[in-house]
Short mmCIF file of C-alpha atoms in Angstrom, two decimals:
data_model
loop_
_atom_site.label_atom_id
_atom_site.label_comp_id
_atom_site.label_asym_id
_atom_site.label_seq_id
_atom_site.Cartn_x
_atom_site.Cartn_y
_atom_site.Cartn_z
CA UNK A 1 -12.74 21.36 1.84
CA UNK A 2 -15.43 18.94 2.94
CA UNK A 3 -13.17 15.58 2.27
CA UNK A 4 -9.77 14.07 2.55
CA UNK A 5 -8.64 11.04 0.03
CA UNK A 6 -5.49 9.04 1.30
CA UNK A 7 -3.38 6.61 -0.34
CA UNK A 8 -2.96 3.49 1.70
CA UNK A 9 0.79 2.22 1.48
CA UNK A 10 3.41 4.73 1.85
CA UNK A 11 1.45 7.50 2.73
CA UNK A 12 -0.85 6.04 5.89
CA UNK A 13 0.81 3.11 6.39
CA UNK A 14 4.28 1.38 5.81
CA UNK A 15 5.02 -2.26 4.79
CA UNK A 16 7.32 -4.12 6.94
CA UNK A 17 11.12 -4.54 5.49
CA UNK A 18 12.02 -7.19 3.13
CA UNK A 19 14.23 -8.68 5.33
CA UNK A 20 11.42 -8.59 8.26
CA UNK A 21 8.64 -9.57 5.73
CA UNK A 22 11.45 -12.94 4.52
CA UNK A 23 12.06 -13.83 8.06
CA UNK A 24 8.53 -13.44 9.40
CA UNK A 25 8.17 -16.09 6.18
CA UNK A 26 10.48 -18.48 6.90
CA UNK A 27 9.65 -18.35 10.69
CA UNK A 28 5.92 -19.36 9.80
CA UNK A 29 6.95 -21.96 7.33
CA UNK A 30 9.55 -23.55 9.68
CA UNK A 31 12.36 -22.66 7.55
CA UNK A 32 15.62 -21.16 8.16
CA UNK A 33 18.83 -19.79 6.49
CA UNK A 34 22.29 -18.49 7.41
CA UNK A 35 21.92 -14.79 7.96
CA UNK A 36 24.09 -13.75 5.45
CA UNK A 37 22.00 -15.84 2.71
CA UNK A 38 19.16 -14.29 4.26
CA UNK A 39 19.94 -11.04 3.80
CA UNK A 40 21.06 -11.75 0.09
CA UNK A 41 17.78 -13.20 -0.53
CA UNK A 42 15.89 -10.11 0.90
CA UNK A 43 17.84 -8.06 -0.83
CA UNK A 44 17.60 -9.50 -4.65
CA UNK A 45 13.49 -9.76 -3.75
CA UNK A 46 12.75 -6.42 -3.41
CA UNK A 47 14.79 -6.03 -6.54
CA UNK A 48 12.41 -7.97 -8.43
CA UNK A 49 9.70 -5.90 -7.65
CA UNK A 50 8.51 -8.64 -5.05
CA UNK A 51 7.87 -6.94 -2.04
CA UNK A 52 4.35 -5.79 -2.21
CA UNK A 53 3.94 -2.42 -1.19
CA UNK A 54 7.47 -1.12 -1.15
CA UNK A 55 7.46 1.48 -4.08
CA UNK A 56 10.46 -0.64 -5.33
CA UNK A 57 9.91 -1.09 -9.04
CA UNK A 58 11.06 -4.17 -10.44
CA UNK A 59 14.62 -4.30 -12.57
CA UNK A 60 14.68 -6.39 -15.11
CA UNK A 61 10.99 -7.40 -15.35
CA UNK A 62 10.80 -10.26 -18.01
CA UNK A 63 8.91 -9.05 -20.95
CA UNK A 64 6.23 -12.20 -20.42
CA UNK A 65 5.48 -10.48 -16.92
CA UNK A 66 5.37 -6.93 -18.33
CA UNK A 67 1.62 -6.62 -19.19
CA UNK A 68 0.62 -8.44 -16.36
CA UNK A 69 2.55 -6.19 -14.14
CA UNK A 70 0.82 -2.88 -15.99
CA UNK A 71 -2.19 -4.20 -14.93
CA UNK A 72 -1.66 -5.80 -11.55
CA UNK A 73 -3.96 -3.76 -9.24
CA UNK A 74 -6.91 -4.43 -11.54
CA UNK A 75 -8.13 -7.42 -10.24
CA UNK A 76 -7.16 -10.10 -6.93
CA UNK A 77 -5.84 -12.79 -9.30
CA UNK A 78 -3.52 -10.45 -11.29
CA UNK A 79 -2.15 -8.84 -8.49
CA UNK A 80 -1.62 -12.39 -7.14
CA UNK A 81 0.32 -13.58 -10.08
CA UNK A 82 2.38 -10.43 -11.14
CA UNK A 83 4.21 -10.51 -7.62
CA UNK A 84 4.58 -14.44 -7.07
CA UNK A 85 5.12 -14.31 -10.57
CA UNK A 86 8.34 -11.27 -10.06
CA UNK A 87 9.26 -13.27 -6.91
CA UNK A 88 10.25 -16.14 -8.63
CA UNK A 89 12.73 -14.54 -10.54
CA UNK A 90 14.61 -14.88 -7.33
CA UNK A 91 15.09 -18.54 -6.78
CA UNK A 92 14.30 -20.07 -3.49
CA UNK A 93 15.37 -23.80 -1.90
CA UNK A 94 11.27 -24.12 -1.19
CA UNK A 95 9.18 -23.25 -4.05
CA UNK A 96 5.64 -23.40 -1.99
CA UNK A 97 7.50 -19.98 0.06
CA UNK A 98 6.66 -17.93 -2.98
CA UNK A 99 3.00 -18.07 -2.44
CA UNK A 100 3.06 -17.79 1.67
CA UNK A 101 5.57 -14.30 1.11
CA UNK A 102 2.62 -13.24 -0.51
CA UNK A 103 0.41 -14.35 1.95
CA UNK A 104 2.46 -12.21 4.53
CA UNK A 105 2.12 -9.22 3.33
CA UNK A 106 -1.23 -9.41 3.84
CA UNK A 107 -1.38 -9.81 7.19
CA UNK A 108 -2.31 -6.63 9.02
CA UNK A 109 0.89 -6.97 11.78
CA UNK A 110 3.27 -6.16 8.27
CA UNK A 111 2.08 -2.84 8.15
CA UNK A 112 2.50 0.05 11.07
CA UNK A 113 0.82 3.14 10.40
CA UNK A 114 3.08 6.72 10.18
CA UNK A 115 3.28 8.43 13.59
CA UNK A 116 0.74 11.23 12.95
CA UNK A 117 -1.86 9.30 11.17
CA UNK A 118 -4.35 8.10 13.62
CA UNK A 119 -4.08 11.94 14.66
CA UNK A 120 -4.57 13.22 11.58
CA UNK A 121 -7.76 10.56 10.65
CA UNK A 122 -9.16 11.01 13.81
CA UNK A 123 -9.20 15.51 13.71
CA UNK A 124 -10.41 14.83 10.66
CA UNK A 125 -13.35 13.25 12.01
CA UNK A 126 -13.62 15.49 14.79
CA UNK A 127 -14.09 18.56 12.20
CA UNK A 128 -16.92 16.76 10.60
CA UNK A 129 -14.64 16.02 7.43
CA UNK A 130 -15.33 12.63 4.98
CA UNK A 131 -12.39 10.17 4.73
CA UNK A 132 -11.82 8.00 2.13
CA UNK A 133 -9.10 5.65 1.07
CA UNK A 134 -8.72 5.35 -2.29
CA UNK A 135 -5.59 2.65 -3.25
CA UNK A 136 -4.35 0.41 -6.30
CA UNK A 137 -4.23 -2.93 -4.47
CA UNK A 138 -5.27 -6.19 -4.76
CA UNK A 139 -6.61 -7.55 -1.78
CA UNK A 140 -8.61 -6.20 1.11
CA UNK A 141 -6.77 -4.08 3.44
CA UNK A 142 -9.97 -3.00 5.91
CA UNK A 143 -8.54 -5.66 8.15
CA UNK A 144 -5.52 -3.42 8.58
CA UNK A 145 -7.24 -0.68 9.47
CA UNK A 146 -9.22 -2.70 12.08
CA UNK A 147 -6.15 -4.40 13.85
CA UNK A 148 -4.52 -0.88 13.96
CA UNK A 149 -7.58 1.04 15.54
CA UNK A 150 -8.01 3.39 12.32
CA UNK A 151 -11.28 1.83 10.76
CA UNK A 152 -13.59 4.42 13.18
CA UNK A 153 -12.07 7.40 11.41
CA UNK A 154 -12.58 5.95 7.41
CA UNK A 155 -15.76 6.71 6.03
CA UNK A 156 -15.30 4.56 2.63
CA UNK A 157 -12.77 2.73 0.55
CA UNK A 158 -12.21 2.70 -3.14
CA UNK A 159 -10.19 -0.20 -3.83
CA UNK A 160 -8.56 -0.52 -7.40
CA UNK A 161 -9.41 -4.44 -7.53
CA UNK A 162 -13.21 -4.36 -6.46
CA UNK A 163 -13.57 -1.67 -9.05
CA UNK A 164 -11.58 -3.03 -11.85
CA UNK A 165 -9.82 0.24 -12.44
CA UNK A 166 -6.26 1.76 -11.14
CA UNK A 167 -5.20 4.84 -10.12
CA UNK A 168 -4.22 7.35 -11.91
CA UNK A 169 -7.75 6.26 -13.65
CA UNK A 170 -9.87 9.51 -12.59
CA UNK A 171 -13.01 7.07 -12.06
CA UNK A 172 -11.49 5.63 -8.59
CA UNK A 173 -11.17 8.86 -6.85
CA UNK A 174 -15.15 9.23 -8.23
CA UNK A 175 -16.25 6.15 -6.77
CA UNK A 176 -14.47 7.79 -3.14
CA UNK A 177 -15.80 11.20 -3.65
CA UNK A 178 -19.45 9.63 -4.55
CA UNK A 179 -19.35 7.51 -1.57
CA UNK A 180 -18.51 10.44 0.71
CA UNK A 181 -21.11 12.70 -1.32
CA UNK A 182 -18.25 15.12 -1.96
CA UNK A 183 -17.80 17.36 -4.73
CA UNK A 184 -14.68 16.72 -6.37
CA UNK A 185 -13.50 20.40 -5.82
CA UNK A 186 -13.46 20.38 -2.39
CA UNK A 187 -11.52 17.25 -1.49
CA UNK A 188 -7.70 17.13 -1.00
CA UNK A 189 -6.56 13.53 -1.97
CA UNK A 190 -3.08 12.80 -0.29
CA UNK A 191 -0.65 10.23 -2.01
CA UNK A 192 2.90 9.59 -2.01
CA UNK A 193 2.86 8.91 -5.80
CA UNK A 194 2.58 11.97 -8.29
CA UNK A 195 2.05 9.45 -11.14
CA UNK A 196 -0.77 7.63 -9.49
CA UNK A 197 -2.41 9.94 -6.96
CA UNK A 198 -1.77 13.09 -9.36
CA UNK A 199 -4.66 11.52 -11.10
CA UNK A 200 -7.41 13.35 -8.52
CA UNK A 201 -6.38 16.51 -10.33
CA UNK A 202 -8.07 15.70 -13.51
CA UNK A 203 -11.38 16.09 -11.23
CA UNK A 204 -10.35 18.84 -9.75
CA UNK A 205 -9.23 18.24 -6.91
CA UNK A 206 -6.46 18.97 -4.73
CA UNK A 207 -3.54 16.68 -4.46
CA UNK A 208 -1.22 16.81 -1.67
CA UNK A 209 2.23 14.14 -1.69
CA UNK A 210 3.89 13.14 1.09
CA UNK A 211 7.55 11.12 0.91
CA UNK A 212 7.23 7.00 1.01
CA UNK A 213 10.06 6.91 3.50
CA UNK A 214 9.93 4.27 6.84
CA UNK A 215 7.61 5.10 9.43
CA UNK A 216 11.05 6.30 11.65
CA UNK A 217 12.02 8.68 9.30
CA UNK A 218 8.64 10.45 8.69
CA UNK A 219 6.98 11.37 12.11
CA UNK A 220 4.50 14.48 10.68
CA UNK A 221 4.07 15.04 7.32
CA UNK A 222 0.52 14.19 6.97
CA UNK A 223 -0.08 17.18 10.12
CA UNK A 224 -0.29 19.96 7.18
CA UNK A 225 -3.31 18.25 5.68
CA UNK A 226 -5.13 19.30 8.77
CA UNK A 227 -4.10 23.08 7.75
CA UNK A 228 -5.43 22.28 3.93
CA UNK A 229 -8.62 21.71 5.07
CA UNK A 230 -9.07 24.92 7.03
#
């Protein structure tokens, strides 16, 4: 194997909780609500779908939002508007909070990476092997990377809204694998969805999944890529 592809969210990193990622929210906006409402509200966001980055598909997704959602990772704006637009299913005493929740999860201090990923990214590196990130998102997440100390071990990024495509799409993980002048065949992509990262397979390459569980409960399971590689 000559190159590694990793997922970002839920398989190198982990978005904060909802009820973190409300609170950090309200505390920046000045706002505040009785715990128990708090916890409520957390709770019925991440239902919606909301809570970018948590795996949690949405119940009850209105049928206007449903095409929209199918194609959120395809572009900033849609990404953008699918999750304000799932958040707002959940009503809120401040309307302008639904756009600065999305804001938060943005920020690079919502995300902590798993336990063994910086050593996993960095032996990678050491053994002379490309590393490539290939995710459905919608905004840049280098800036993650960079506040965490991981950016020195990614070679390149293939990012589903500068490309206009979405995993399982087999062109993404060809944009990664061109960038990293790999040949499909020998590169192990590494994804916690079988859905969307099972889509490296149609190009031959090997796909490795890993659980999207908190960073607490999940302290090695990206260590066997390092034997894959070998």
């Amino acid at each position: 194997m000559t190159a590694v592809l990793f997922d970002f969210s839920g398989t190198l990193f982990r978005i904060e909780s909802a009820e973190s990622w409300l609170r950090a929210t309200l505390d920046a906006s000045g706002r505040d609500l009785p715990e128990p409402q708090l916890l409520e509200t957390a709770r019925a966001l991440e239902a919606s779908g909301a809570h970018p980055g948590s795996g949690v598909e949405p119940v009850g997704l209105p049928a206007e939002l449903a095409a929209l959602w199918a194609a959120r990772d395809e572009s900033a704006r849609l990404h953008r508007a699918a999750f304000t637009g799932a958040a707002r299913q959940v009503p809120l005493l401040w309307p302008e909070l639904y756009d600065v929740l999305y804001e938060r999860h943005m920020a690079p201090a919502a995300w902590s990476p798993y336990p063994d990923a910086a050593e996993v990214l960095s032996t990678l590196r050491e053994r002379g092997i490309g590393v490539g990130v290939v995710s459905n998102i919608g905004w840049d997440l280098r800036p993650v990377f960079r506040h965490h100390g991981l950016d020195a071990h990614v070679d390149a990024y293939a990012l589903s809204y500068e490309h206009g495509v979405q995993k399982p799409d087999p062109r993404l993980f060809s944009v990664a694998c061109a960038a990293l002048g790999a040949d499909p065949r020998q590169v192990v992509m590494v994804g916690d969805s079988k859905e969307a990262d099972g889509g490296a397979a149609a190009l031959g390459c090997r796909v490795h999944f890993v659980d999207h569980l908190p960073v607490t409960d999940r302290p090695d399971a990206l260590l066997p890529v390092l034997d894959l590689v070998d």
